[in-house]
């Protein structure tokens, strides 16, 4: 059995990754990072280093768009009333 953890590098997803490794073992856990193309360089570094330190496989996936090209495509930035970025940049690529 393979355990897939959606890993953004934030405290919540990191806690989930640690929990999964502790419960199932690092050989059964894979961290999946959905790259929006809009992260701070330190975030990319943190994600890579954390996966290496924990000994888990890290897979990075990208959707059809990055953040900027999605905003151009939608002709607007996301807002609290139009939260299309999470679905387009993270949910759909993870499902695909």
PDB file of N, CA and C in Angstrom:
ATOM      1  N   UNK A   1       0.839  -1.168   0.000  1.00  0.00           N
ATOM      2  CA  UNK A   1       0.000   0.000   0.000  1.00  0.00           C
ATOM      3  C   UNK A   1       0.891   1.240   0.000  1.00  0.00           C
ATOM      4  N   UNK A   2       0.531   2.207  -0.840  1.00  0.00           N
ATOM      5  CA  UNK A   2       1.268   3.473  -0.932  1.00  0.00           C
ATOM      6  C   UNK A   2       0.412   4.569  -0.306  1.00  0.00           C
ATOM      7  N   UNK A   3       0.993   5.369   0.571  1.00  0.00           N
ATOM      8  CA  UNK A   3       0.313   6.478   1.223  1.00  0.00           C
ATOM      9  C   UNK A   3       0.764   7.764   0.540  1.00  0.00           C
ATOM     10  N   UNK A   4      -0.180   8.490  -0.060  1.00  0.00           N
ATOM     11  CA  UNK A   4       0.112   9.733  -0.754  1.00  0.00           C
ATOM     12  C   UNK A   4      -0.305  10.891   0.148  1.00  0.00           C
ATOM     13  N   UNK A   5       0.626  11.805   0.395  1.00  0.00           N
ATOM     14  CA  UNK A   5       0.342  12.988   1.212  1.00  0.00           C
ATOM     15  C   UNK A   5       0.536  14.215   0.347  1.00  0.00           C
ATOM     16  N   UNK A   6      -0.516  15.010   0.214  1.00  0.00           N
ATOM     17  CA  UNK A   6      -0.404  16.288  -0.486  1.00  0.00           C
ATOM     18  C   UNK A   6       0.412  17.217   0.407  1.00  0.00           C
ATOM     19  N   UNK A   7       1.558  17.649  -0.087  1.00  0.00           N
ATOM     20  CA  UNK A   7       2.510  18.388   0.736  1.00  0.00           C
ATOM     21  C   UNK A   7       2.812  19.751   0.126  1.00  0.00           C
ATOM     22  N   UNK A   8       2.378  20.815   0.823  1.00  0.00           N
ATOM     23  CA  UNK A   8       2.603  22.179   0.341  1.00  0.00           C
ATOM     24  C   UNK A   8       3.824  22.822   0.990  1.00  0.00           C
ATOM     25  N   UNK A   9       4.333  22.203   2.057  1.00  0.00           N
ATOM     26  CA  UNK A   9       5.431  22.792   2.802  1.00  0.00           C
ATOM     27  C   UNK A   9       4.958  23.591   3.992  1.00  0.00           C
ATOM     28  N   UNK A  10       3.649  23.765   4.128  1.00  0.00           N
ATOM     29  CA  UNK A  10       3.091  24.485   5.269  1.00  0.00           C
ATOM     30  C   UNK A  10       3.020  23.592   6.506  1.00  0.00           C
ATOM     31  N   UNK A  11       2.686  24.199   7.629  1.00  0.00           N
ATOM     32  CA  UNK A  11       2.696  23.464   8.900  1.00  0.00           C
ATOM     33  C   UNK A  11       1.667  22.338   8.934  1.00  0.00           C
ATOM     34  N   UNK A  12       0.501  22.537   8.353  1.00  0.00           N
ATOM     35  CA  UNK A  12      -0.532  21.498   8.397  1.00  0.00           C
ATOM     36  C   UNK A  12      -0.164  20.289   7.550  1.00  0.00           C
ATOM     37  N   UNK A  13       0.268  20.527   6.313  1.00  0.00           N
ATOM     38  CA  UNK A  13       0.624  19.393   5.463  1.00  0.00           C
ATOM     39  C   UNK A  13       1.904  18.724   5.951  1.00  0.00           C
ATOM     40  N   UNK A  14       2.796  19.494   6.568  1.00  0.00           N
ATOM     41  CA  UNK A  14       4.003  18.882   7.129  1.00  0.00           C
ATOM     42  C   UNK A  14       3.639  17.991   8.318  1.00  0.00           C
ATOM     43  N   UNK A  15       2.700  18.435   9.145  1.00  0.00           N
ATOM     44  CA  UNK A  15       2.241  17.606  10.261  1.00  0.00           C
ATOM     45  C   UNK A  15       1.626  16.301   9.733  1.00  0.00           C
ATOM     46  N   UNK A  16       0.861  16.383   8.649  1.00  0.00           N
ATOM     47  CA  UNK A  16       0.274  15.179   8.038  1.00  0.00           C
ATOM     48  C   UNK A  16       1.360  14.244   7.515  1.00  0.00           C
ATOM     49  N   UNK A  17       2.384  14.819   6.912  1.00  0.00           N
ATOM     50  CA  UNK A  17       3.486  14.014   6.389  1.00  0.00           C
ATOM     51  C   UNK A  17       4.224  13.306   7.526  1.00  0.00           C
ATOM     52  N   UNK A  18       4.509  14.026   8.592  1.00  0.00           N
ATOM     53  CA  UNK A  18       5.178  13.420   9.751  1.00  0.00           C
ATOM     54  C   UNK A  18       4.317  12.316  10.339  1.00  0.00           C
ATOM     55  N   UNK A  19       3.023  12.568  10.483  1.00  0.00           N
ATOM     56  CA  UNK A  19       2.103  11.576  11.030  1.00  0.00           C
ATOM     57  C   UNK A  19       2.096  10.314  10.163  1.00  0.00           C
ATOM     58  N   UNK A  20       2.004  10.502   8.849  1.00  0.00           N
ATOM     59  CA  UNK A  20       1.955   9.359   7.934  1.00  0.00           C
ATOM     60  C   UNK A  20       3.234   8.529   8.011  1.00  0.00           C
ATOM     61  N   UNK A  21       4.382   9.195   8.065  1.00  0.00           N
ATOM     62  CA  UNK A  21       5.659   8.483   8.164  1.00  0.00           C
ATOM     63  C   UNK A  21       5.728   7.711   9.481  1.00  0.00           C
ATOM     64  N   UNK A  22       5.311   8.346  10.569  1.00  0.00           N
ATOM     65  CA  UNK A  22       5.330   7.668  11.867  1.00  0.00           C
ATOM     66  C   UNK A  22       4.371   6.481  11.906  1.00  0.00           C
ATOM     67  N   UNK A  23       3.231   6.596  11.274  1.00  0.00           N
ATOM     68  CA  UNK A  23       2.218   5.531  11.304  1.00  0.00           C
ATOM     69  C   UNK A  23       2.530   4.396  10.326  1.00  0.00           C
ATOM     70  N   UNK A  24       2.970   4.735   9.098  1.00  0.00           N
ATOM     71  CA  UNK A  24       3.117   3.735   8.033  1.00  0.00           C
ATOM     72  C   UNK A  24       4.555   3.430   7.636  1.00  0.00           C
ATOM     73  N   UNK A  25       5.489   4.295   8.002  1.00  0.00           N
ATOM     74  CA  UNK A  25       6.881   4.100   7.613  1.00  0.00           C
ATOM     75  C   UNK A  25       7.226   4.871   6.364  1.00  0.00           C
ATOM     76  N   UNK A  26       8.461   5.379   6.318  1.00  0.00           N
ATOM     77  CA  UNK A  26       8.874   6.247   5.201  1.00  0.00           C
ATOM     78  C   UNK A  26       8.881   5.531   3.858  1.00  0.00           C
ATOM     79  N   UNK A  27       9.061   4.214   3.871  1.00  0.00           N
ATOM     80  CA  UNK A  27       9.101   3.478   2.606  1.00  0.00           C
ATOM     81  C   UNK A  27       7.724   3.372   1.951  1.00  0.00           C
ATOM     82  N   UNK A  28       6.649   3.633   2.689  1.00  0.00           N
ATOM     83  CA  UNK A  28       5.297   3.539   2.138  1.00  0.00           C
ATOM     84  C   UNK A  28       4.683   4.903   1.841  1.00  0.00           C
ATOM     85  N   UNK A  29       5.379   5.991   2.214  1.00  0.00           N
ATOM     86  CA  UNK A  29       4.817   7.339   2.089  1.00  0.00           C
ATOM     87  C   UNK A  29       5.470   8.088   0.932  1.00  0.00           C
ATOM     88  N   UNK A  30       4.630   8.791   0.183  1.00  0.00           N
ATOM     89  CA  UNK A  30       5.111   9.652  -0.894  1.00  0.00           C
ATOM     90  C   UNK A  30       4.501  11.038  -0.708  1.00  0.00           C
ATOM     91  N   UNK A  31       5.339  12.063  -0.721  1.00  0.00           N
ATOM     92  CA  UNK A  31       4.881  13.443  -0.642  1.00  0.00           C
ATOM     93  C   UNK A  31       4.667  13.954  -2.060  1.00  0.00           C
ATOM     94  N   UNK A  32       3.506  14.561  -2.297  1.00  0.00           N
ATOM     95  CA  UNK A  32       3.208  15.119  -3.613  1.00  0.00           C
ATOM     96  C   UNK A  32       3.001  16.621  -3.460  1.00  0.00           C
ATOM     97  N   UNK A  33       3.814  17.373  -4.169  1.00  0.00           N
ATOM     98  CA  UNK A  33       3.764  18.835  -4.141  1.00  0.00           C
ATOM     99  C   UNK A  33       3.168  19.341  -5.444  1.00  0.00           C
ATOM    100  N   UNK A  34       2.074  20.091  -5.341  1.00  0.00           N
ATOM    101  CA  UNK A  34       1.446  20.705  -6.513  1.00  0.00           C
ATOM    102  C   UNK A  34       2.042  22.102  -6.683  1.00  0.00           C
ATOM    103  N   UNK A  35       2.874  22.259  -7.673  1.00  0.00           N
ATOM    104  CA  UNK A  35       3.610  23.505  -7.894  1.00  0.00           C
ATOM    105  C   UNK A  35       2.737  24.521  -8.623  1.00  0.00           C
ATOM    106  N   UNK A  36       2.422  25.611  -7.943  1.00  0.00           N
ATOM    107  CA  UNK A  36       1.619  26.681  -8.534  1.00  0.00           C
ATOM    108  C   UNK A  36       2.463  27.663  -9.334  1.00  0.00           C
ATOM    109  N   UNK A  37       3.787  27.536  -9.204  1.00  0.00           N
ATOM    110  CA  UNK A  37       4.670  28.481  -9.869  1.00  0.00           C
ATOM    111  C   UNK A  37       4.707  29.835  -9.165  1.00  0.00           C
ATOM    112  N   UNK A  38       4.180  29.909  -7.956  1.00  0.00           N
ATOM    113  CA  UNK A  38       4.039  31.176  -7.259  1.00  0.00           C
ATOM    114  C   UNK A  38       4.592  31.100  -5.837  1.00  0.00           C
ATOM    115  N   UNK A  39       5.378  30.085  -5.546  1.00  0.00           N
ATOM    116  CA  UNK A  39       5.918  29.910  -4.197  1.00  0.00           C
ATOM    117  C   UNK A  39       7.220  30.686  -4.033  1.00  0.00           C
ATOM    118  N   UNK A  40       7.517  31.023  -2.817  1.00  0.00           N
ATOM    119  CA  UNK A  40       8.787  31.676  -2.490  1.00  0.00           C
ATOM    120  C   UNK A  40       9.912  30.659  -2.684  1.00  0.00           C
ATOM    121  N   UNK A  41      11.078  31.074  -3.153  1.00  0.00           N
ATOM    122  CA  UNK A  41      12.185  30.130  -3.340  1.00  0.00           C
ATOM    123  C   UNK A  41      12.520  29.327  -2.082  1.00  0.00           C
ATOM    124  N   UNK A  42      12.376  29.935  -0.927  1.00  0.00           N
ATOM    125  CA  UNK A  42      12.644  29.197   0.318  1.00  0.00           C
ATOM    126  C   UNK A  42      11.643  28.071   0.542  1.00  0.00           C
ATOM    127  N   UNK A  43      10.422  28.239   0.037  1.00  0.00           N
ATOM    128  CA  UNK A  43       9.418  27.176   0.169  1.00  0.00           C
ATOM    129  C   UNK A  43       9.835  25.959  -0.647  1.00  0.00           C
ATOM    130  N   UNK A  44      10.278  26.183  -1.872  1.00  0.00           N
ATOM    131  CA  UNK A  44      10.747  25.072  -2.703  1.00  0.00           C
ATOM    132  C   UNK A  44      11.913  24.346  -2.022  1.00  0.00           C
ATOM    133  N   UNK A  45      12.819  25.113  -1.464  1.00  0.00           N
ATOM    134  CA  UNK A  45      13.974  24.540  -0.762  1.00  0.00           C
ATOM    135  C   UNK A  45      13.516  23.744   0.454  1.00  0.00           C
ATOM    136  N   UNK A  46      12.587  24.299   1.221  1.00  0.00           N
ATOM    137  CA  UNK A  46      12.075  23.623   2.413  1.00  0.00           C
ATOM    138  C   UNK A  46      11.403  22.297   2.058  1.00  0.00           C
ATOM    139  N   UNK A  47      10.608  22.295   1.023  1.00  0.00           N
ATOM    140  CA  UNK A  47       9.906  21.075   0.606  1.00  0.00           C
ATOM    141  C   UNK A  47      10.915  19.986   0.242  1.00  0.00           C
ATOM    142  N   UNK A  48      11.902  20.339  -0.547  1.00  0.00           N
ATOM    143  CA  UNK A  48      12.924  19.375  -0.962  1.00  0.00           C
ATOM    144  C   UNK A  48      13.707  18.857   0.244  1.00  0.00           C
ATOM    145  N   UNK A  49      14.155  19.762   1.091  1.00  0.00           N
ATOM    146  CA  UNK A  49      14.962  19.355   2.243  1.00  0.00           C
ATOM    147  C   UNK A  49      14.171  18.506   3.230  1.00  0.00           C
ATOM    148  N   UNK A  50      12.915  18.847   3.454  1.00  0.00           N
ATOM    149  CA  UNK A  50      12.080  18.076   4.382  1.00  0.00           C
ATOM    150  C   UNK A  50      11.890  16.653   3.881  1.00  0.00           C
ATOM    151  N   UNK A  51      11.576  16.513   2.605  1.00  0.00           N
ATOM    152  CA  UNK A  51      11.389  15.174   2.033  1.00  0.00           C
ATOM    153  C   UNK A  51      12.677  14.363   2.144  1.00  0.00           C
ATOM    154  N   UNK A  52      13.812  14.988   1.862  1.00  0.00           N
ATOM    155  CA  UNK A  52      15.099  14.288   1.976  1.00  0.00           C
ATOM    156  C   UNK A  52      15.376  13.875   3.413  1.00  0.00           C
ATOM    157  N   UNK A  53      15.157  14.788   4.351  1.00  0.00           N
ATOM    158  CA  UNK A  53      15.417  14.486   5.758  1.00  0.00           C
ATOM    159  C   UNK A  53      14.512  13.376   6.280  1.00  0.00           C
ATOM    160  N   UNK A  54      13.280  13.335   5.793  1.00  0.00           N
ATOM    161  CA  UNK A  54      12.345  12.310   6.244  1.00  0.00           C
ATOM    162  C   UNK A  54      12.513  11.002   5.478  1.00  0.00           C
ATOM    163  N   UNK A  55      13.247  11.051   4.387  1.00  0.00           N
ATOM    164  CA  UNK A  55      13.492   9.853   3.599  1.00  0.00           C
ATOM    165  C   UNK A  55      12.303   9.407   2.779  1.00  0.00           C
ATOM    166  N   UNK A  56      11.448  10.364   2.380  1.00  0.00           N
ATOM    167  CA  UNK A  56      10.287  10.016   1.569  1.00  0.00           C
ATOM    168  C   UNK A  56      10.475  10.487   0.138  1.00  0.00           C
ATOM    169  N   UNK A  57       9.842   9.782  -0.767  1.00  0.00           N
ATOM    170  CA  UNK A  57       9.866  10.182  -2.172  1.00  0.00           C
ATOM    171  C   UNK A  57       9.049  11.458  -2.316  1.00  0.00           C
ATOM    172  N   UNK A  58       9.568  12.406  -3.086  1.00  0.00           N
ATOM    173  CA  UNK A  58       8.867  13.652  -3.368  1.00  0.00           C
ATOM    174  C   UNK A  58       8.559  13.712  -4.852  1.00  0.00           C
ATOM    175  N   UNK A  59       7.290  13.878  -5.161  1.00  0.00           N
ATOM    176  CA  UNK A  59       6.858  14.047  -6.541  1.00  0.00           C
ATOM    177  C   UNK A  59       6.271  15.440  -6.682  1.00  0.00           C
ATOM    178  N   UNK A  60       6.734  16.174  -7.672  1.00  0.00           N
ATOM    179  CA  UNK A  60       6.207  17.507  -7.947  1.00  0.00           C
ATOM    180  C   UNK A  60       5.370  17.443  -9.208  1.00  0.00           C
ATOM    181  N   UNK A  61       4.153  17.956  -9.112  1.00  0.00           N
ATOM    182  CA  UNK A  61       3.267  17.984 -10.281  1.00  0.00           C
ATOM    183  C   UNK A  61       2.842  19.416 -10.558  1.00  0.00           C
ATOM    184  N   UNK A  62       2.557  19.671 -11.820  1.00  0.00           N
ATOM    185  CA  UNK A  62       2.102  20.996 -12.249  1.00  0.00           C
ATOM    186  C   UNK A  62       0.844  20.811 -13.082  1.00  0.00           C
ATOM    187  N   UNK A  63      -0.044  21.765 -12.938  1.00  0.00           N
ATOM    188  CA  UNK A  63      -1.266  21.744 -13.730  1.00  0.00           C
ATOM    189  C   UNK A  63      -1.053  22.357 -15.099  1.00  0.00           C
ATOM    190  N   UNK A  64      -2.142  22.560 -15.775  1.00  0.00           N
ATOM    191  CA  UNK A  64      -2.132  23.159 -17.105  1.00  0.00           C
ATOM    192  C   UNK A  64      -1.602  24.596 -17.056  1.00  0.00           C
ATOM    193  N   UNK A  65      -1.890  25.292 -15.946  1.00  0.00           N
ATOM    194  CA  UNK A  65      -1.492  26.680 -15.774  1.00  0.00           C
ATOM    195  C   UNK A  65      -0.595  26.830 -14.554  1.00  0.00           C
ATOM    196  N   UNK A  66       0.193  27.913 -14.525  1.00  0.00           N
ATOM    197  CA  UNK A  66       0.782  28.363 -13.267  1.00  0.00           C
ATOM    198  C   UNK A  66      -0.099  29.516 -12.780  1.00  0.00           C
ATOM    199  N   UNK A  67       0.218  30.078 -11.636  1.00  0.00           N
ATOM    200  CA  UNK A  67      -0.655  31.091 -11.042  1.00  0.00           C
ATOM    201  C   UNK A  67      -0.886  32.282 -11.972  1.00  0.00           C
ATOM    202  N   UNK A  68       0.179  32.806 -12.545  1.00  0.00           N
ATOM    203  CA  UNK A  68       0.059  33.999 -13.387  1.00  0.00           C
ATOM    204  C   UNK A  68      -0.721  33.704 -14.663  1.00  0.00           C
ATOM    205  N   UNK A  69      -0.404  32.594 -15.319  1.00  0.00           N
ATOM    206  CA  UNK A  69      -1.124  32.291 -16.563  1.00  0.00           C
ATOM    207  C   UNK A  69      -2.594  31.968 -16.297  1.00  0.00           C
ATOM    208  N   UNK A  70      -2.905  31.408 -15.131  1.00  0.00           N
ATOM    209  CA  UNK A  70      -4.302  31.152 -14.781  1.00  0.00           C
ATOM    210  C   UNK A  70      -5.044  32.470 -14.569  1.00  0.00           C
ATOM    211  N   UNK A  71      -4.417  33.420 -13.885  1.00  0.00           N
ATOM    212  CA  UNK A  71      -5.046  34.730 -13.681  1.00  0.00           C
ATOM    213  C   UNK A  71      -5.282  35.426 -15.025  1.00  0.00           C
ATOM    214  N   UNK A  72      -4.333  35.313 -15.927  1.00  0.00           N
ATOM    215  CA  UNK A  72      -4.520  35.901 -17.264  1.00  0.00           C
ATOM    216  C   UNK A  72      -5.658  35.199 -18.007  1.00  0.00           C
ATOM    217  N   UNK A  73      -5.693  33.884 -17.922  1.00  0.00           N
ATOM    218  CA  UNK A  73      -6.750  33.102 -18.582  1.00  0.00           C
ATOM    219  C   UNK A  73      -8.134  33.481 -18.051  1.00  0.00           C
ATOM    220  N   UNK A  74      -8.242  33.652 -16.736  1.00  0.00           N
ATOM    221  CA  UNK A  74      -9.528  33.996 -16.100  1.00  0.00           C
ATOM    222  C   UNK A  74      -9.813  35.495 -16.135  1.00  0.00           C
ATOM    223  N   UNK A  75      -8.793  36.262 -16.556  1.00  0.00           N
ATOM    224  CA  UNK A  75      -8.883  37.720 -16.632  1.00  0.00           C
ATOM    225  C   UNK A  75      -9.167  38.357 -15.276  1.00  0.00           C
ATOM    226  N   UNK A  76      -8.606  37.749 -14.228  1.00  0.00           N
ATOM    227  CA  UNK A  76      -8.730  38.283 -12.874  1.00  0.00           C
ATOM    228  C   UNK A  76      -7.857  37.483 -11.925  1.00  0.00           C
ATOM    229  N   UNK A  77      -7.576  38.072 -10.792  1.00  0.00           N
ATOM    230  CA  UNK A  77      -6.909  37.330  -9.729  1.00  0.00           C
ATOM    231  C   UNK A  77      -7.984  36.638  -8.893  1.00  0.00           C
ATOM    232  N   UNK A  78      -7.636  35.548  -8.248  1.00  0.00           N
ATOM    233  CA  UNK A  78      -8.618  34.900  -7.382  1.00  0.00           C
ATOM    234  C   UNK A  78      -8.963  35.801  -6.200  1.00  0.00           C
ATOM    235  N   UNK A  79     -10.136  35.579  -5.630  1.00  0.00           N
ATOM    236  CA  UNK A  79     -10.582  36.343  -4.464  1.00  0.00           C
ATOM    237  C   UNK A  79     -11.412  35.421  -3.577  1.00  0.00           C
ATOM    238  N   UNK A  80     -11.916  35.961  -2.494  1.00  0.00           N
ATOM    239  CA  UNK A  80     -12.754  35.142  -1.609  1.00  0.00           C
ATOM    240  C   UNK A  80     -14.052  34.724  -2.289  1.00  0.00           C
ATOM    241  N   UNK A  81     -14.480  35.459  -3.302  1.00  0.00           N
ATOM    242  CA  UNK A  81     -15.709  35.113  -4.037  1.00  0.00           C
ATOM    243  C   UNK A  81     -15.426  34.294  -5.292  1.00  0.00           C
ATOM    244  N   UNK A  82     -14.185  34.262  -5.725  1.00  0.00           N
ATOM    245  CA  UNK A  82     -13.802  33.501  -6.919  1.00  0.00           C
ATOM    246  C   UNK A  82     -12.514  32.747  -6.598  1.00  0.00           C
ATOM    247  N   UNK A  83     -12.665  31.614  -5.935  1.00  0.00           N
ATOM    248  CA  UNK A  83     -11.507  30.856  -5.452  1.00  0.00           C
ATOM    249  C   UNK A  83     -11.149  29.728  -6.427  1.00  0.00           C
ATOM    250  N   UNK A  84     -10.949  30.064  -7.658  1.00  0.00           N
ATOM    251  CA  UNK A  84     -10.663  29.073  -8.685  1.00  0.00           C
ATOM    252  C   UNK A  84      -9.238  28.543  -8.628  1.00  0.00           C
ATOM    253  N   UNK A  85      -8.333  29.244  -7.970  1.00  0.00           N
ATOM    254  CA  UNK A  85      -6.919  28.861  -8.032  1.00  0.00           C
ATOM    255  C   UNK A  85      -6.653  27.514  -7.354  1.00  0.00           C
ATOM    256  N   UNK A  86      -7.273  27.242  -6.228  1.00  0.00           N
ATOM    257  CA  UNK A  86      -7.008  25.970  -5.541  1.00  0.00           C
ATOM    258  C   UNK A  86      -7.439  24.791  -6.401  1.00  0.00           C
ATOM    259  N   UNK A  87      -8.608  24.879  -6.981  1.00  0.00           N
ATOM    260  CA  UNK A  87      -9.102  23.775  -7.820  1.00  0.00           C
ATOM    261  C   UNK A  87      -8.217  23.598  -9.045  1.00  0.00           C
ATOM    262  N   UNK A  88      -7.927  24.688  -9.728  1.00  0.00           N
ATOM    263  CA  UNK A  88      -7.156  24.610 -10.976  1.00  0.00           C
ATOM    264  C   UNK A  88      -5.689  24.244 -10.764  1.00  0.00           C
ATOM    265  N   UNK A  89      -5.084  24.751  -9.674  1.00  0.00           N
ATOM    266  CA  UNK A  89      -3.647  24.583  -9.499  1.00  0.00           C
ATOM    267  C   UNK A  89      -3.258  23.433  -8.587  1.00  0.00           C
ATOM    268  N   UNK A  90      -4.209  22.943  -7.765  1.00  0.00           N
ATOM    269  CA  UNK A  90      -3.864  21.883  -6.824  1.00  0.00           C
ATOM    270  C   UNK A  90      -4.786  20.669  -6.918  1.00  0.00           C
ATOM    271  N   UNK A  91      -6.091  20.885  -6.839  1.00  0.00           N
ATOM    272  CA  UNK A  91      -7.027  19.754  -6.816  1.00  0.00           C
ATOM    273  C   UNK A  91      -7.004  18.984  -8.134  1.00  0.00           C
ATOM    274  N   UNK A  92      -7.235  19.668  -9.236  1.00  0.00           N
ATOM    275  CA  UNK A  92      -7.279  18.975 -10.535  1.00  0.00           C
ATOM    276  C   UNK A  92      -5.964  18.292 -10.894  1.00  0.00           C
ATOM    277  N   UNK A  93      -4.812  18.945 -10.727  1.00  0.00           N
ATOM    278  CA  UNK A  93      -3.565  18.242 -11.024  1.00  0.00           C
ATOM    279  C   UNK A  93      -3.362  16.994 -10.144  1.00  0.00           C
ATOM    280  N   UNK A  94      -3.787  17.058  -8.887  1.00  0.00           N
ATOM    281  CA  UNK A  94      -3.645  15.907  -7.990  1.00  0.00           C
ATOM    282  C   UNK A  94      -4.541  14.762  -8.473  1.00  0.00           C
ATOM    283  N   UNK A  95      -5.742  15.079  -8.900  1.00  0.00           N
ATOM    284  CA  UNK A  95      -6.659  14.044  -9.400  1.00  0.00           C
ATOM    285  C   UNK A  95      -6.127  13.431 -10.682  1.00  0.00           C
ATOM    286  N   UNK A  96      -5.645  14.307 -11.576  1.00  0.00           N
ATOM    287  CA  UNK A  96      -5.115  13.816 -12.856  1.00  0.00           C
ATOM    288  C   UNK A  96      -3.924  12.914 -12.628  1.00  0.00           C
TER     289      UNK A  96
END
